[in-house]
Coordinates of C-alpha atoms and ligand atoms in Angstrom, one line a residue:
M49 CA 0.0 0.0 0.0
K50 CA 1.3 3.4 -1.0
Q51 CA 0.7 6.7 0.9
K52 CA -2.7 8.0 2.0
I53 CA -4.1 10.8 -0.1
L54 CA -6.9 13.2 0.7
V55 CA -9.0 13.9 -2.4
A56 CA -11.0 17.1 -1.6
G57 CA -14.0 17.0 -3.9
G58 CA -13.5 13.3 -4.6
T59 CA -17.1 12.5 -5.5
G60 CA -17.2 15.1 -8.2
Y61 CA -16.5 14.5 -11.9
I62 CA -12.7 14.8 -12.1
G63 CA -12.3 13.8 -8.4
S64 CA -14.0 10.5 -8.8
H65 CA -12.0 9.5 -11.9
T66 CA -8.8 10.5 -10.1
T67 CA -9.7 8.5 -7.0
V68 CA -10.1 5.4 -9.3
E69 CA -6.6 6.0 -10.8
L70 CA -5.1 6.6 -7.4
Q71 CA -6.6 3.4 -6.0
N72 CA -5.5 1.4 -9.1
A73 CA -2.0 2.7 -8.5
G74 CA -2.1 1.4 -4.9
Y75 CA -2.7 4.7 -3.0
E76 CA -5.2 4.8 -0.1
V77 CA -7.8 7.5 -0.6
V78 CA -9.8 9.6 1.8
I79 CA -12.5 11.7 0.1
I80 CA -13.8 14.8 1.7
D81 CA -16.8 16.3 -0.2
D82 CA -19.8 18.3 0.9
L83 CA -22.0 16.6 -1.8
S84 CA -23.2 20.1 -2.9
N85 CA -22.7 19.2 -6.5
S86 CA -22.3 15.4 -6.4
N87 CA -23.9 12.2 -5.2
I88 CA -22.9 9.7 -2.5
E89 CA -23.6 6.9 -5.0
V90 CA -20.5 7.8 -6.8
L91 CA -18.7 5.8 -4.1
D92 CA -20.5 2.7 -5.3
G93 CA -19.2 3.3 -8.8
I94 CA -15.6 3.8 -7.5
E95 CA -15.9 0.6 -5.5
K96 CA -17.3 -1.4 -8.5
I97 CA -14.4 -0.3 -10.7
T98 CA -11.5 -0.7 -8.2
G99 CA -12.9 -3.3 -5.7
K100 CA -12.2 -0.8 -2.9
R101 CA -14.4 1.8 -1.3
P102 CA -12.5 4.9 -0.4
A103 CA -12.9 6.4 3.1
F104 CA -15.5 9.2 3.0
I105 CA -16.1 12.3 5.1
Q106 CA -19.0 14.6 4.3
L107 CA -17.7 18.0 5.1
D108 CA -17.6 21.5 3.7
L109 CA -13.9 22.4 3.7
K110 CA -14.7 26.0 4.6
D111 CA -15.4 24.6 8.1
K112 CA -11.9 24.8 9.5
A113 CA -12.7 23.0 12.8
G114 CA -14.3 20.2 10.8
T115 CA -11.3 20.0 8.5
L116 CA -8.9 19.8 11.5
K117 CA -11.0 17.0 13.0
A118 CA -10.9 15.1 9.6
L119 CA -7.1 15.4 9.5
Q120 CA -6.8 14.3 13.1
A121 CA -8.8 11.2 12.2
H122 CA -6.3 10.6 9.3
P123 CA -3.0 11.9 10.6
D124 CA -1.1 9.8 8.0
I125 CA -2.3 11.7 5.0
K126 CA 0.8 12.6 2.9
G127 CA -0.8 14.4 -0.1
I128 CA -3.8 16.4 -1.0
I129 CA -5.5 16.9 -4.3
L130 CA -7.8 19.9 -4.3
F131 CA -10.8 19.6 -6.6
A132 CA -13.5 20.9 -4.2
A133 CA -14.6 24.2 -5.8
S134 CA -17.6 25.9 -7.4
K135 CA -17.1 25.8 -11.2
A136 CA -20.0 27.4 -13.1
V137 CA -18.7 30.5 -15.0
G138 CA -22.1 32.1 -15.4
E139 CA -23.2 31.5 -11.8
S140 CA -19.9 33.0 -10.6
V141 CA -20.8 36.3 -12.3
Q142 CA -24.2 36.3 -10.5
K143 CA -22.8 35.2 -7.1
P144 CA -19.2 36.4 -6.8
L145 CA -19.0 36.3 -3.0
L146 CA -20.1 32.6 -3.0
Y147 CA -17.3 31.8 -5.5
Y148 CA -14.6 33.8 -3.6
R149 CA -15.6 32.3 -0.3
N150 CA -16.0 28.7 -1.5
N151 CA -12.9 28.6 -3.7
I152 CA -10.5 30.6 -1.5
E153 CA -11.4 29.7 2.1
T154 CA -11.1 26.0 1.2
L155 CA -7.6 26.5 0.0
L156 CA -6.6 28.7 2.9
N157 CA -7.8 26.2 5.4
L158 CA -5.9 23.3 3.8
L159 CA -2.7 25.2 3.4
D160 CA -2.9 26.4 7.0
L161 CA -3.3 22.8 8.3
M162 CA -0.9 21.0 6.1
P163 CA 2.3 21.7 8.1
E164 CA 0.8 20.5 11.4
F165 CA 0.0 17.1 9.9
G166 CA 3.2 16.8 7.9
V167 CA 1.3 16.7 4.5
E168 CA 4.1 16.9 2.0
G169 CA 2.3 18.0 -1.2
I170 CA -0.8 19.5 -2.7
V171 CA -2.0 19.2 -6.3
F172 CA -4.2 22.0 -7.4
S173 CA -6.9 21.9 -10.1
S174 CA -6.4 25.0 -12.2
S175 CA -7.7 25.8 -15.6
C176 CA -6.6 27.2 -19.0
T177 CA -9.0 30.0 -18.2
V178 CA -6.0 31.7 -16.6
Y179 CA -4.7 32.4 -20.1
G180 CA -7.9 34.1 -21.3
Q181 CA -7.7 34.5 -25.1
P182 CA -4.0 34.0 -25.8
D183 CA -2.5 36.2 -28.5
P184 CA -1.8 34.3 -31.8
E185 CA 1.9 33.8 -31.1
Y186 CA 1.0 31.9 -27.9
L187 CA -1.2 29.3 -29.6
P188 CA -0.9 26.4 -28.8
V189 CA -0.5 27.7 -25.2
T190 CA 2.6 26.9 -23.1
E191 CA 2.8 27.5 -19.4
N192 CA 4.8 30.7 -20.1
A193 CA 2.0 32.4 -21.9
P194 CA 0.9 35.6 -20.2
I195 CA -1.9 35.3 -17.5
K196 CA -4.7 37.6 -18.7
P197 CA -7.2 39.4 -16.5
A198 CA -9.9 36.9 -15.6
M199 CA -13.2 37.1 -17.5
S200 CA -15.3 35.8 -14.5
P201 CA -15.1 35.5 -10.7
Y202 CA -14.7 31.8 -11.3
G203 CA -11.6 32.4 -13.4
N204 CA -10.3 34.9 -11.0
T205 CA -10.5 32.4 -8.1
K206 CA -8.2 30.1 -10.1
Q207 CA -5.7 32.9 -10.6
I208 CA -5.9 33.9 -7.0
N209 CA -5.5 30.3 -5.8
E210 CA -2.4 29.9 -7.9
E211 CA -1.0 33.1 -6.4
I212 CA -1.8 32.0 -2.8
I213 CA 0.0 28.7 -3.4
R214 CA 3.0 30.4 -5.0
D215 CA 3.3 33.0 -2.2
T216 CA 2.9 30.3 0.5
I217 CA 5.6 28.1 -1.0
H218 CA 7.9 31.1 -1.5
A219 CA 7.5 32.0 2.1
G220 CA 9.0 28.6 3.0
A221 CA 6.1 26.4 3.6
P222 CA 7.3 22.8 4.3
F223 CA 5.4 21.2 1.4
K224 CA 5.5 21.1 -2.4
S225 CA 2.8 21.9 -4.9
I226 CA 1.9 21.0 -8.5
I227 CA -0.6 23.2 -10.3
L228 CA -2.4 21.5 -13.2
R229 CA -4.1 23.7 -15.7
Y230 CA -6.8 21.7 -17.4
F231 CA -8.1 22.3 -20.8
N232 CA -11.6 20.8 -21.5
P233 CA -12.1 17.5 -19.7
I234 CA -14.9 15.3 -21.2
G235 CA -15.9 11.7 -21.4
A236 CA -16.4 9.1 -18.7
H237 CA -14.7 6.0 -17.3
P238 CA -14.9 3.2 -19.9
S239 CA -17.0 1.1 -17.5
A240 CA -19.6 3.8 -17.3
E241 CA -19.8 3.3 -13.6
I242 CA -18.8 7.0 -13.0
G243 CA -19.1 10.1 -15.2
E244 CA -20.2 13.7 -15.3
L245 CA -23.5 14.3 -13.6
P246 CA -24.6 17.9 -14.0
L247 CA -27.5 19.1 -11.9
G248 CA -30.2 20.9 -13.8
V249 CA -29.6 22.2 -17.3
P250 CA -26.0 21.6 -18.3
Q251 CA -23.8 24.6 -19.0
N252 CA -21.0 22.7 -20.6
L253 CA -21.0 21.4 -24.2
I254 CA -20.7 17.6 -23.8
P255 CA -23.4 17.0 -21.2
Y256 CA -25.7 19.3 -23.2
L257 CA -24.8 17.4 -26.4
T258 CA -25.4 13.9 -24.9
Q259 CA -28.7 15.0 -23.4
T260 CA -29.8 16.3 -26.8
A261 CA -28.7 13.1 -28.5
M262 CA -30.8 11.3 -25.9
G263 CA -33.8 13.5 -26.7
I264 CA -33.9 15.1 -23.2
R265 CA -33.2 18.5 -24.9
P266 CA -34.7 19.3 -28.3
E267 CA -31.6 20.8 -29.8
L268 CA -28.1 21.9 -29.0
S269 CA -27.3 25.6 -29.4
V270 CA -24.0 26.3 -31.0
F271 CA -22.8 29.6 -29.6
G272 CA -21.6 31.5 -32.7
D273 CA -20.3 30.5 -36.1
D274 CA -18.7 33.9 -36.9
Y275 CA -15.5 33.5 -35.0
D276 CA -12.1 33.8 -36.7
T277 CA -11.7 30.0 -37.0
P278 CA -11.9 27.7 -40.0
D279 CA -15.6 26.8 -39.6
G280 CA -16.5 29.9 -37.5
S281 CA -17.2 28.0 -34.2
C282 CA -15.0 28.2 -31.1
I283 CA -12.0 25.9 -30.7
R284 CA -11.1 24.0 -27.5
D285 CA -8.8 21.2 -26.5
Y286 CA -11.0 18.3 -25.3
I287 CA -9.2 15.8 -23.0
H288 CA -10.5 12.5 -21.8
V289 CA -11.1 12.7 -18.1
V290 CA -9.3 9.4 -17.5
D291 CA -6.1 10.7 -19.2
L292 CA -6.5 13.8 -17.0
A293 CA -6.9 11.7 -13.9
K294 CA -3.8 9.8 -14.6
A295 CA -1.7 13.0 -14.6
H296 CA -2.7 13.5 -11.0
V297 CA -1.3 10.2 -10.0
I298 CA 2.0 11.0 -11.7
A299 CA 2.1 14.5 -10.1
M300 CA 1.5 13.0 -6.6
D301 CA 4.2 10.4 -7.0
R302 CA 6.6 13.1 -8.2
M303 CA 6.1 15.3 -5.1
L304 CA 5.9 12.6 -2.4
N305 CA 8.7 10.4 -3.7
N306 CA 11.1 13.2 -4.3
K307 CA 11.2 13.0 -8.1
T308 CA 11.5 16.7 -8.3
E309 CA 13.7 19.3 -6.7
E310 CA 11.2 22.1 -7.4
N311 CA 8.8 23.2 -4.7
I312 CA 6.2 24.4 -7.1
E313 CA 5.6 23.4 -10.7
I314 CA 2.9 24.2 -13.3
F315 CA 1.7 21.9 -16.1
N316 CA -0.8 22.3 -18.9
L317 CA -3.0 19.2 -19.4
G318 CA -4.4 18.9 -22.9
T319 CA -4.1 16.8 -26.0
G320 CA -2.4 19.5 -28.1
T321 CA -5.2 19.4 -30.7
G322 CA -7.8 22.1 -31.1
V323 CA -11.3 21.0 -32.1
S324 CA -14.2 23.3 -33.1
V325 CA -17.7 22.9 -31.7
L326 CA -19.0 21.9 -35.1
E327 CA -16.2 19.4 -35.6
L328 CA -17.0 17.9 -32.2
I329 CA -20.7 17.5 -33.0
H330 CA -19.8 15.6 -36.2
A331 CA -17.2 13.5 -34.4
F332 CA -19.8 12.5 -31.9
E333 CA -22.2 11.5 -34.6
A334 CA -19.5 9.5 -36.3
A335 CA -18.4 7.8 -33.1
T336 CA -21.9 6.9 -32.0
G337 CA -24.1 6.8 -35.1
V338 CA -26.6 9.1 -33.2
E339 CA -27.7 12.3 -34.7
V340 CA -27.5 15.6 -32.7
P341 CA -30.0 18.2 -33.8
Y342 CA -28.4 21.6 -33.4
K343 CA -28.9 25.2 -34.4
I344 CA -26.5 28.1 -34.6
V345 CA -27.3 30.9 -32.2
G346 CA -25.5 34.1 -31.1
R347 CA -22.2 34.1 -29.3
R348 CA -22.1 33.3 -25.5
E349 CA -20.9 36.2 -23.5
G350 CA -17.4 35.8 -22.1
D351 CA -16.5 32.9 -24.5
I352 CA -12.9 32.5 -25.6
E353 CA -12.6 32.2 -29.4
K354 CA -9.8 29.6 -29.6
V355 CA -7.5 27.9 -27.1
W356 CA -5.6 24.7 -27.1
A357 CA -2.6 23.3 -25.2
N358 CA 1.0 22.8 -25.9
P359 CA 1.4 19.8 -23.6
E360 CA 5.1 19.3 -24.2
H361 CA 6.2 20.3 -20.7
A362 CA 3.9 17.7 -19.2
N363 CA 4.9 15.2 -21.9
K364 CA 8.6 15.6 -21.2
V365 CA 8.8 16.3 -17.5
L366 CA 6.0 14.1 -16.2
G367 CA 6.3 11.5 -18.9
W368 CA 2.6 11.8 -19.4
K369 CA 0.6 12.2 -22.5
T370 CA -3.0 11.6 -23.5
E371 CA -3.8 8.1 -24.8
E372 CA -7.5 8.2 -25.7
S373 CA -8.7 9.2 -29.2
L374 CA -11.4 11.8 -29.6
T375 CA -13.7 9.0 -31.0
D376 CA -13.3 6.8 -27.9
T377 CA -13.7 9.8 -25.6
L378 CA -17.0 10.8 -27.2
A379 CA -18.1 7.1 -27.2
S380 CA -17.5 7.0 -23.5
A381 CA -19.5 10.1 -22.9
W382 CA -22.4 8.5 -24.8
K383 CA -22.1 5.2 -23.0
W384 CA -22.3 7.1 -19.7
Q385 CA -25.5 8.9 -20.9
L386 CA -27.0 5.6 -21.8
K387 CA -26.2 4.3 -18.4
L388 CA -27.9 7.2 -16.7
R389 CA -31.0 6.4 -18.8
E390 CA -30.8 2.7 -17.8
R391 CA -30.5 3.7 -14.1
G392 CA -33.5 6.0 -14.5
I393 CA -31.5 9.1 -13.6
M394 CA -31.9 10.9 -16.9
Ligands
UD1_594 C1 -15.5 26.9 -19.2 C2 -14.3 27.7 -18.6 C3 -13.3 26.8 -18.0 C4 -14.0 26.0 -16.9 C5 -15.2 25.2 -17.6 C6 -15.9 24.5 -16.4 C7 -13.6 29.8 -19.6 C8 -13.0 30.4 -20.8 N1 -13.7 28.5 -19.7 O1 -15.0 26.2 -20.3 O2 -12.3 27.5 -17.4 O3 -13.1 25.1 -16.3 O4 -16.1 26.1 -18.2 O5 -17.2 24.7 -16.4 O6 -14.1 30.4 -18.7 N2 -20.9 25.5 -26.3 C9 -22.0 25.6 -27.2 N3 -23.2 25.2 -26.8 C10 -23.5 24.8 -25.5 C11 -22.4 24.8 -24.6 C12 -21.1 25.2 -25.0 O7 -21.8 25.9 -28.4 O8 -24.6 24.6 -25.1 C13 -19.6 25.9 -26.8 C14 -19.0 27.1 -26.1 O9 -19.2 28.2 -26.7 C15 -17.5 26.7 -26.2 C16 -17.4 25.2 -26.2 O10 -18.8 24.8 -26.5 O11 -16.9 27.1 -27.4 C17 -17.1 24.6 -24.8 O12 -17.9 25.2 -23.8 P1 -17.9 24.7 -22.3 O13 -18.1 23.2 -22.3 O14 -18.9 25.5 -21.6 O15 -16.5 25.0 -21.7 P2 -15.6 26.3 -21.8 O16 -16.4 27.5 -21.9 O17 -14.5 26.1 -22.7

């Protein structure tokens, strides 16, 4: 058995897939989640895939006394992966204080408590949103591209969290950190035991698309076809969530087993390929044989025109690269949607 890892937000979409990969690699996982945007049944899915049920504590990490108690109950935690955060861009514009409080207090509490318990490293979930719309010479985006003013309170919390971690490490904190900037995670575990479960009307493209393909939504709105891209729709870098999850296991091993001298490192996690919204719809139809009714509508406020990763730094330094094809990734998203229907959830 390897070290014990706290996965904060471990019943969420990326957290659950990362828990599976950690357990498969031999780590012992403790999940803390307040279940504000996830379901306790996710633990059943994790157990079905790995044969092991992670320890679980239902807790809002803004509760510092509660967090202290949780760490006292597991004083052998060696690493933390922080997913727990609010993540809806639009909602963050409506409720900025909620986003600043949730996303910043959680980090402050964990950083405060880590030294007392000898926690040696923290992996932080950041986002390509910190780059805003990169200037053409920075596409594909490397980690050295300029950080642009955030377009939303959500994006701002990611920038502020990165700064908080950097300042804390520079001040001599006795732990390491790896910041992972995700591009667009999609898809689900190939078993379809876990996946993305948005509450209410999905804001992100793939859940909206699969719900439309299922007939739950009449049609998908494509937000704009007049961008400066080959087909006029926005371009993103869509990465299979399992590929993304695996990078966390490598990052944790790197910090805890002294495979790096650096106290803080930053990596882009993407495929390196940009795909437009229209290309994605057609790729989904080709991968599944299911038609997706869609219409072109106006641009969505705050959208970035085009962004995709240069993942060479992660490829070389972490020895990590994406393995899943876009076809398999989209097929996994569809298999998950079918499973939700089978289970009567959606
Ligand atoms: C956004 C954030 C990202 C955040 C993620 C999590 C920015 C720039 N990006 O990603 O940081 O981590 O949300 O929620 O703030 N689209 C449609 N129709 C739809 C939905 C989406 O055409 O119904 C298009 C969008 O215009 C965009 C693409 O699909 O071009 C992807 O959108 P989405 O899945 O919402 O992700 P991002 O906006 O890229």
